[in-house]
Structure formats: C-alpha cells, structure tokens
Amino acid sequence: MSLDWIYYAISWILLTWHSAWDAIGVPVGAVIGTNWAWILAIIFLVVTVRVILFPVFVKQIKSQRAMQALQPKVKELQEKHKGDRETLQKEMMELYRKEKANPLMGCLPMFLQIPVFLGLFHTLKRLNPENGGKTLYGWTVDQFNSASSAKLFTAPISGRFGSTAADLAPLGANTGTVKVIAGVLVLIMIATTYLTSRQMILKTGWAEDPQQRMVQRLMLYGIPVSLLVSGSIFPIGVIIYWVTNNLFTLGQQQWVLRKFPPLVPPKKAATTGGKNPVQPAKTGLLGRKTAQPAAKAPAAAPKVAGPKPGAKPVNPKKAGNRPAKRQG
C-alpha cells in the first residue's frame, strides 16, 4: 500500500504553516542559529493533528472509564469460567457489547498518530540539498532548499544523533553540535514520554488484571527505554514533533481527567459488630509498638460485705429498733 497520500498531507500542513508564519513576519533567516518559521511549522503540525484527534481522545477516556467500571463483572466471569478460556472470551465480548465498552479504544489515538509520525519521518529524512526529486509531495524547489538548510541552534532539522560527518557535510553542520542538540532532545523526549504514561496511570490507577498491569508497565518503562536507542535514528525535526506532542498530551490529559475524573471504588466501612473497637497500637520510644490498654468496663454496683465467719446473724428489723448506746 502506497503511503504517498500521507506524505502529501504532512507536506501540505507543514508548508501551509510555514507560509503562515512567513506572512506574519517570522524571519526566514536564522535567528540565534534557528530558523523559527520551520520550527513553528513542525510544532503547529502537532497542534493541527491533536485538534483533529481530540474527539477520539475524549472517547478514549470514556472507554477507559467504562472498562474500569466493568472490572467487578469481569472478575466474576473470570472466577465463573476459570479454566474455560473460550467461554470466558465469549462472555466478556458479550459483556463489552452490552455495556458499549471497547477495549481497543484506549489505543486508537496512538495508532492514528503513527501514520503522521511516519510521514514526517520520511519527509524530513529526505531534506538534503543533494537529494533529487525536490518537487515531490507538493514542494517547490525554493521550499525544499529552505527546509534543507533549516536549523535549530545551528543543528539541521534533518540531522540525527547518529549522523556521520559525510551525512552532515552537504548540510554545512558540525557533527559535535548535532550530537549535543539531538542528545538533549532525546533525553527530553524520554522524560516527557515517561511523564505522560505516569500521569495517566496515577490518575486512573494500576489495573488489577495481571495482563493489563503488564501493559501499563510496558508503557511506563519499556517505551522510554526503547527511545534511548531508537532516538539516535530520528531526525531532530521528528524529535521536536515528539516532544511537542508529549507536552500537548500532558496538558490535554490534565484537562480531560479533571472533566472526566476516574472512578473511585467505594471504601468498605469498618464494622464493629457490637464489639469494642480495637485500639491501634501506639509507637513508643525506639519505634517499638506498645499495646493499648483495654477499654475500661463500666463500674459495677458496690458489693455489700457479708458477715464474718462465726458471727451471729443480725436481724435487720431488730437492729433498726434497738436504741443506741449511751456515751460515757
């Protein structure tokens, strides 16, 4: 399947934004070693894509909430059909259909952005003054040459951390400078990728299902680690796109998570069952726990002392009528 339509679409958005910044008055030449019109074109390519995908992102959040609410029922089905995987799958699919929950919706925005990433990667990779076919995908020769010489702090946007001196010679760039700029951007890319995954997991909570928890850990740790290697082959312009996309995601997730807060499972109320509540142990010196004294029982009625052994019984009636002895 040809991906030319993606390359045309990405090129059109880039060139449109570049023309817009040029019309506004953003300098075409380098300022502080940076061609800001092209950098802003890449940044606003992210904004354009994310605005288009925003309704899909909201559906993703709603689907995740629905899946979270179904966890108790999923657990019941897992206990009921333990050992019968085929029946369990059928019952779960029926449950998802009935409750209108889609497990795949959580990954849809990411999958939709993959063609954009590939299109930008291909477009920036071919930006080289010595490359033929400058008018491919709707570019003019002047636009191609301008983008080929575009830099970020003197590092060309088509350069990579792994670029050799021979690769950078036509671009008029220094290998050390490109490695420093690309290396810093790769570290920022890894950090922001980790933060976006961490933000979502902290807001929605860790999944109780072992497989889903494994996926969460892969998203949190696996992808950032893989970027440490794959980031060396990404053009600087693609890394700018990735970092901008992560920053956009952090802000967007914060807004959506406030508007659609995650479900909080109800806490089980502690029942005493009519018994005295157990007092928590206090921590004494040196961190030792000291037992709390038991709650005092209500004071009982005082007992009347009985007669001493061998004493004659006393008739209370006679004792009450007996006159008191005279003093002295």
CSV table of C-alpha atoms in Angstrom, one decimal:
chain,number,residue,atom,x,y,z
A,1,MET,CA,0.0,0.0,0.0
A,2,SER,CA,1.4,3.4,-1.0
A,3,LEU,CA,1.9,6.0,1.7
A,4,ASP,CA,2.2,8.9,-0.7
A,5,TRP,CA,-1.1,10.3,0.5
A,6,ILE,CA,0.3,10.6,4.0
A,7,TYR,CA,3.4,12.3,2.6
A,8,TYR,CA,1.3,14.8,0.6
A,9,ALA,CA,-0.9,15.5,3.7
A,10,ILE,CA,2.1,16.1,6.0
A,11,SER,CA,3.9,18.2,3.5
A,12,TRP,CA,0.8,20.3,2.9
A,13,ILE,CA,0.3,21.0,6.6
A,14,LEU,CA,4.0,21.9,7.1
A,15,LEU,CA,4.1,24.2,4.0
A,16,THR,CA,0.8,25.9,5.0
A,17,TRP,CA,2.1,26.7,8.5
A,18,HIS,CA,5.5,27.8,7.2
A,19,SER,CA,3.8,30.2,4.7
A,20,ALA,CA,1.5,31.5,7.6
A,21,TRP,CA,4.5,32.3,9.8
A,22,ASP,CA,6.3,33.8,6.9
A,23,ALA,CA,3.3,36.0,6.2
A,24,ILE,CA,3.0,37.1,9.9
A,25,GLY,CA,6.6,38.2,9.7
A,26,VAL,CA,8.6,35.5,11.4
A,27,PRO,CA,12.2,35.8,10.0
A,28,VAL,CA,13.0,33.3,7.3
A,29,GLY,CA,16.7,33.5,8.1
A,30,ALA,CA,18.3,32.1,11.2
A,31,VAL,CA,17.9,33.9,14.5
A,32,ILE,CA,20.1,32.5,17.3
A,33,GLY,CA,21.1,29.8,14.9
A,34,THR,CA,17.4,28.8,14.4
A,35,ASN,CA,15.0,29.0,11.5
A,36,TRP,CA,11.9,29.7,13.6
A,37,ALA,CA,9.4,29.6,10.8
A,38,TRP,CA,10.2,25.9,10.1
A,39,ILE,CA,10.4,25.0,13.9
A,40,LEU,CA,7.0,26.6,14.5
A,41,ALA,CA,5.6,24.8,11.4
A,42,ILE,CA,6.6,21.4,13.0
A,43,ILE,CA,5.1,22.5,16.4
A,44,PHE,CA,1.8,23.6,14.8
A,45,LEU,CA,1.7,20.4,12.8
A,46,VAL,CA,1.3,18.7,16.2
A,47,VAL,CA,-1.4,21.2,17.2
A,48,THR,CA,-3.3,20.6,14.0
A,49,VAL,CA,-3.2,16.8,14.4
A,50,ARG,CA,-4.2,16.9,18.0
A,51,VAL,CA,-7.1,19.2,17.5
A,52,ILE,CA,-8.4,16.8,14.8
A,53,LEU,CA,-8.0,13.8,17.1
A,54,PHE,CA,-9.4,15.5,20.2
A,55,PRO,CA,-12.9,13.9,19.9
A,56,VAL,CA,-11.2,10.5,19.6
A,57,PHE,CA,-9.2,11.2,22.8
A,58,VAL,CA,-12.3,12.0,24.7
A,59,LYS,CA,-13.9,8.7,23.5
A,60,GLN,CA,-10.7,7.0,24.7
A,61,ILE,CA,-11.1,8.4,28.2
A,62,LYS,CA,-14.8,7.5,28.3
A,63,SER,CA,-14.0,4.0,27.1
A,64,GLN,CA,-11.3,3.6,29.8
A,65,ARG,CA,-13.9,4.7,32.5
A,66,ALA,CA,-16.4,2.1,31.2
A,67,MET,CA,-13.7,-0.6,31.3
A,68,GLN,CA,-12.8,0.4,34.8
A,69,ALA,CA,-16.5,0.2,35.9
A,70,LEU,CA,-16.8,-3.3,34.4
A,71,GLN,CA,-13.8,-4.7,36.4
A,72,PRO,CA,-16.0,-6.3,39.1
A,73,LYS,CA,-18.2,-8.1,36.5
A,74,VAL,CA,-15.0,-9.2,34.6
A,75,LYS,CA,-13.7,-10.7,37.8
A,76,GLU,CA,-16.9,-12.6,38.3
A,77,LEU,CA,-16.7,-14.0,34.8
A,78,GLN,CA,-13.1,-15.0,35.4
A,79,GLU,CA,-14.0,-16.9,38.6
A,80,LYS,CA,-17.1,-18.4,37.0
A,81,HIS,CA,-15.3,-19.7,33.8
A,82,LYS,CA,-11.9,-20.4,35.3
A,83,GLY,CA,-10.2,-22.9,33.0
A,84,ASP,CA,-12.7,-22.4,30.2
A,85,ARG,CA,-10.9,-19.7,28.1
A,86,GLU,CA,-13.2,-20.0,25.1
A,87,THR,CA,-16.4,-19.5,27.1
A,88,LEU,CA,-14.7,-16.7,29.1
A,89,GLN,CA,-13.8,-14.8,25.9
A,90,LYS,CA,-17.4,-15.1,24.6
A,91,GLU,CA,-18.9,-13.9,27.8
A,92,MET,CA,-16.5,-11.0,28.0
A,93,MET,CA,-17.2,-9.9,24.4
A,94,GLU,CA,-20.9,-10.1,25.1
A,95,LEU,CA,-20.4,-8.0,28.3
A,96,TYR,CA,-18.5,-5.4,26.3
A,97,ARG,CA,-21.1,-5.3,23.6
A,98,LYS,CA,-23.9,-5.0,26.1
A,99,GLU,CA,-22.2,-2.2,28.1
A,100,LYS,CA,-20.9,-0.5,24.9
A,101,ALA,CA,-17.3,-0.7,26.0
A,102,ASN,CA,-14.4,-1.1,23.6
A,103,PRO,CA,-11.1,-2.4,24.9
A,104,LEU,CA,-9.3,-1.3,21.7
A,105,MET,CA,-10.5,2.3,22.0
A,106,GLY,CA,-7.7,3.1,24.5
A,107,CYS,CA,-5.0,2.6,21.9
A,108,LEU,CA,-6.8,4.2,19.0
A,109,PRO,CA,-5.4,7.8,19.3
A,110,MET,CA,-1.9,6.3,19.4
A,111,PHE,CA,-2.5,4.2,16.3
A,112,LEU,CA,-3.9,7.2,14.4
A,113,GLN,CA,-0.8,9.2,15.1
A,114,ILE,CA,1.6,6.5,13.8
A,115,PRO,CA,1.0,7.5,10.1
A,116,VAL,CA,1.6,11.1,10.9
A,117,PHE,CA,4.9,10.2,12.6
A,118,LEU,CA,6.0,8.0,9.7
A,119,GLY,CA,5.0,10.7,7.2
A,120,LEU,CA,7.0,13.4,9.0
A,121,PHE,CA,10.0,11.0,9.4
A,122,HIS,CA,10.1,10.3,5.7
A,123,THR,CA,9.6,13.9,4.7
A,124,LEU,CA,12.4,15.3,7.0
A,125,LYS,CA,14.7,12.4,6.2
A,126,ARG,CA,14.8,13.4,2.5
A,127,LEU,CA,15.7,17.0,3.2
A,128,ASN,CA,19.1,17.2,1.7
A,129,PRO,CA,20.3,19.8,-0.8
A,130,GLU,CA,21.9,17.0,-2.9
A,131,ASN,CA,18.7,14.9,-2.9
A,132,GLY,CA,16.8,14.8,-6.2
A,133,GLY,CA,13.0,15.0,-6.6
A,134,LYS,CA,12.8,18.3,-4.7
A,135,THR,CA,9.3,18.9,-6.1
A,136,LEU,CA,7.8,15.7,-4.7
A,137,TYR,CA,4.7,15.8,-2.5
A,138,GLY,CA,3.8,19.4,-3.5
A,139,TRP,CA,7.1,21.1,-2.6
A,140,THR,CA,8.7,23.8,-4.7
A,141,VAL,CA,12.4,23.9,-5.2
A,142,ASP,CA,12.7,27.1,-3.1
A,143,GLN,CA,10.7,25.5,-0.2
A,144,PHE,CA,12.8,22.3,-0.4
A,145,ASN,CA,16.1,24.2,-0.3
A,146,SER,CA,14.8,26.4,2.6
A,147,ALA,CA,13.8,23.4,4.7
A,148,SER,CA,17.0,21.6,3.9
A,149,SER,CA,19.0,24.5,5.4
A,150,ALA,CA,16.6,25.0,8.4
A,151,LYS,CA,18.4,24.6,11.7
A,152,LEU,CA,17.8,24.5,15.5
A,153,PHE,CA,20.7,26.2,17.2
A,154,THR,CA,22.9,25.5,14.1
A,155,ALA,CA,21.9,21.8,14.0
A,156,PRO,CA,19.9,20.9,10.8
A,157,ILE,CA,16.4,19.6,11.5
A,158,SER,CA,17.1,16.7,9.2
A,159,GLY,CA,20.2,15.7,11.1
A,160,ARG,CA,20.3,12.8,13.6
A,161,PHE,CA,22.4,11.9,16.6
A,162,GLY,CA,23.9,9.0,14.5
A,163,SER,CA,24.7,11.2,11.5
A,164,THR,CA,28.2,10.9,10.2
A,165,ALA,CA,30.4,13.8,9.1
A,166,ALA,CA,29.7,12.7,5.5
A,167,ASP,CA,26.0,12.9,6.1
A,168,LEU,CA,26.2,16.4,7.6
A,169,ALA,CA,28.7,17.9,5.1
A,170,PRO,CA,26.1,18.8,2.4
A,171,LEU,CA,24.0,20.5,5.3
A,172,GLY,CA,27.0,22.5,6.4
A,173,ALA,CA,26.7,21.2,10.0
A,174,ASN,CA,29.1,20.2,12.7
A,175,THR,CA,28.9,16.6,14.0
A,176,GLY,CA,29.5,17.6,17.6
A,177,THR,CA,26.8,20.3,17.6
A,178,VAL,CA,24.3,17.9,16.1
A,179,LYS,CA,25.1,15.2,18.7
A,180,VAL,CA,24.7,17.7,21.6
A,181,ILE,CA,21.4,19.1,20.3
A,182,ALA,CA,20.0,15.7,19.3
A,183,GLY,CA,21.1,14.1,22.6
A,184,VAL,CA,19.5,16.8,24.7
A,185,LEU,CA,16.2,16.5,22.7
A,186,VAL,CA,16.3,12.7,23.0
A,187,LEU,CA,16.6,13.0,26.8
A,188,ILE,CA,13.7,15.4,26.9
A,189,MET,CA,11.7,13.1,24.7
A,190,ILE,CA,12.3,10.1,27.0
A,191,ALA,CA,11.4,12.2,30.1
A,192,THR,CA,8.2,13.6,28.7
A,193,THR,CA,7.1,10.1,27.3
A,194,TYR,CA,7.6,8.7,30.8
A,195,LEU,CA,5.6,11.6,32.4
A,196,THR,CA,2.6,11.2,30.1
A,197,SER,CA,2.3,7.5,30.9
A,198,ARG,CA,2.8,8.1,34.6
A,199,GLN,CA,0.2,10.8,34.7
A,200,MET,CA,-2.4,8.6,33.2
A,201,ILE,CA,-1.6,5.6,35.4
A,202,LEU,CA,-1.6,7.7,38.6
A,203,LYS,CA,-5.0,9.2,37.7
A,204,THR,CA,-6.7,6.0,36.7
A,205,GLY,CA,-4.9,3.6,39.0
A,206,TRP,CA,-3.0,0.4,38.3
A,207,ALA,CA,-5.1,-2.3,36.7
A,208,GLU,CA,-5.9,-5.3,38.8
A,209,ASP,CA,-5.8,-7.7,35.9
A,210,PRO,CA,-2.2,-9.0,35.5
A,211,GLN,CA,-2.1,-8.7,31.7
A,212,GLN,CA,-3.4,-5.1,31.8
A,213,ARG,CA,-0.9,-4.3,34.5
A,214,MET,CA,1.9,-5.7,32.4
A,215,VAL,CA,0.8,-3.5,29.5
A,216,GLN,CA,0.9,-0.5,31.9
A,217,ARG,CA,4.4,-1.3,33.0
A,218,LEU,CA,5.5,-1.7,29.4
A,219,MET,CA,4.0,1.8,28.5
A,220,LEU,CA,5.6,3.3,31.6
A,221,TYR,CA,9.1,1.8,31.4
A,222,GLY,CA,9.5,-0.1,28.2
A,223,ILE,CA,8.8,2.6,25.6
A,224,PRO,CA,11.0,5.3,27.3
A,225,VAL,CA,13.9,2.8,27.4
A,226,SER,CA,13.4,1.9,23.8
A,227,LEU,CA,13.6,5.6,22.8
A,228,LEU,CA,17.1,5.7,24.2
A,229,VAL,CA,18.1,3.5,21.2
A,230,SER,CA,15.6,4.5,18.5
A,231,GLY,CA,16.1,8.2,19.3
A,232,SER,CA,19.5,8.1,17.6
A,233,ILE,CA,17.9,7.5,14.2
A,234,PHE,CA,15.2,10.1,14.5
A,235,PRO,CA,15.8,13.4,12.7
A,236,ILE,CA,15.9,16.4,15.0
A,237,GLY,CA,12.7,17.7,13.4
A,238,VAL,CA,10.9,14.4,14.3
A,239,ILE,CA,12.2,14.7,17.9
A,240,ILE,CA,10.8,18.2,18.1
A,241,TYR,CA,7.5,16.8,16.9
A,242,TRP,CA,7.6,14.0,19.6
A,243,VAL,CA,8.4,16.4,22.5
A,244,THR,CA,5.8,18.8,21.4
A,245,ASN,CA,3.3,16.0,21.1
A,246,ASN,CA,4.1,14.8,24.7
A,247,LEU,CA,3.7,18.3,26.1
A,248,PHE,CA,0.4,18.7,24.4
A,249,THR,CA,-0.7,15.3,25.8
A,250,LEU,CA,0.3,16.3,29.3
A,251,GLY,CA,-1.9,19.4,29.2
A,252,GLN,CA,-4.7,17.6,27.4
A,253,GLN,CA,-4.8,14.7,29.8
A,254,GLN,CA,-4.8,17.1,32.8
A,255,TRP,CA,-7.9,18.9,31.4
A,256,VAL,CA,-9.7,15.7,30.4
A,257,LEU,CA,-9.0,13.9,33.7
A,258,ARG,CA,-10.5,16.9,35.6
A,259,LYS,CA,-13.6,16.9,33.4
A,260,PHE,CA,-13.9,13.1,33.5
A,261,PRO,CA,-12.4,12.1,36.8
A,262,PRO,CA,-11.5,8.4,37.3
A,263,LEU,CA,-13.9,6.1,39.1
A,264,VAL,CA,-13.0,5.6,42.8
A,265,PRO,CA,-14.0,2.3,44.3
A,266,PRO,CA,-16.2,2.7,47.4
A,267,LYS,CA,-14.3,2.0,50.6
A,268,LYS,CA,-15.6,-0.7,52.8
A,269,ALA,CA,-16.9,0.7,56.1
A,270,ALA,CA,-15.3,-0.9,59.1
A,271,THR,CA,-18.0,-2.8,61.0
A,272,THR,CA,-17.6,-3.4,64.8
A,273,GLY,CA,-20.3,-6.0,65.1
A,274,GLY,CA,-21.3,-4.6,68.5
A,275,LYS,CA,-17.8,-5.2,70.0
A,276,ASN,CA,-15.5,-2.7,71.3
A,277,PRO,CA,-13.3,-1.3,68.5
A,278,VAL,CA,-9.7,-2.4,68.5
A,279,GLN,CA,-7.4,0.5,69.5
A,280,PRO,CA,-4.4,1.0,67.3
A,281,ALA,CA,-1.1,0.4,68.8
A,282,LYS,CA,1.0,3.4,69.6
A,283,THR,CA,4.6,3.7,68.7
A,284,GLY,CA,6.8,4.2,71.7
A,285,LEU,CA,10.5,5.0,72.0
A,286,LEU,CA,12.9,3.4,69.6
A,287,GLY,CA,10.0,2.7,67.3
A,288,ARG,CA,8.6,-0.1,69.5
A,289,LYS,CA,4.9,-0.6,69.4
A,290,THR,CA,3.2,-0.6,72.8
A,291,ALA,CA,-0.2,-2.3,73.4
A,292,GLN,CA,-3.1,0.0,74.1
A,293,PRO,CA,-4.8,-0.7,77.4
A,294,ALA,CA,-8.2,-2.3,77.0
A,295,ALA,CA,-11.2,-0.1,77.4
A,296,LYS,CA,-12.4,0.1,81.0
A,297,ALA,CA,-15.7,-1.7,81.7
A,298,PRO,CA,-18.4,0.4,83.4
A,299,ALA,CA,-18.1,0.4,87.2
A,300,ALA,CA,-20.3,-2.3,88.8
A,301,ALA,CA,-22.5,-1.7,91.8
A,302,PRO,CA,-20.6,-2.0,95.1
A,303,LYS,CA,-20.9,-5.3,96.8
A,304,VAL,CA,-22.1,-5.5,100.4
A,305,ALA,CA,-19.7,-7.2,102.7
A,306,GLY,CA,-21.0,-10.4,104.2
A,307,PRO,CA,-20.8,-11.4,107.9
A,308,LYS,CA,-17.5,-12.6,109.3
A,309,PRO,CA,-17.2,-16.4,109.8
A,310,GLY,CA,-18.6,-17.4,113.3
A,311,ALA,CA,-20.5,-14.2,113.9
A,312,LYS,CA,-24.2,-14.4,114.9
A,313,PRO,CA,-26.7,-13.4,112.3
A,314,VAL,CA,-28.2,-10.0,112.7
A,315,ASN,CA,-31.9,-9.3,112.3
A,316,PRO,CA,-32.1,-6.1,110.4
A,317,LYS,CA,-35.6,-5.3,111.9
A,318,LYS,CA,-34.3,-5.8,115.4
A,319,ALA,CA,-31.2,-3.8,114.7
A,320,GLY,CA,-33.2,-1.0,113.4
A,321,ASN,CA,-35.4,-0.8,116.6
A,322,ARG,CA,-32.5,-1.3,119.1
A,323,PRO,CA,-31.8,2.0,120.9
A,324,ALA,CA,-28.4,3.5,120.6
A,325,LYS,CA,-25.9,3.0,123.4
A,326,ARG,CA,-25.2,6.0,125.7
A,327,GLN,CA,-21.8,7.6,125.5
A,328,GLY,CA,-19.7,7.6,128.6
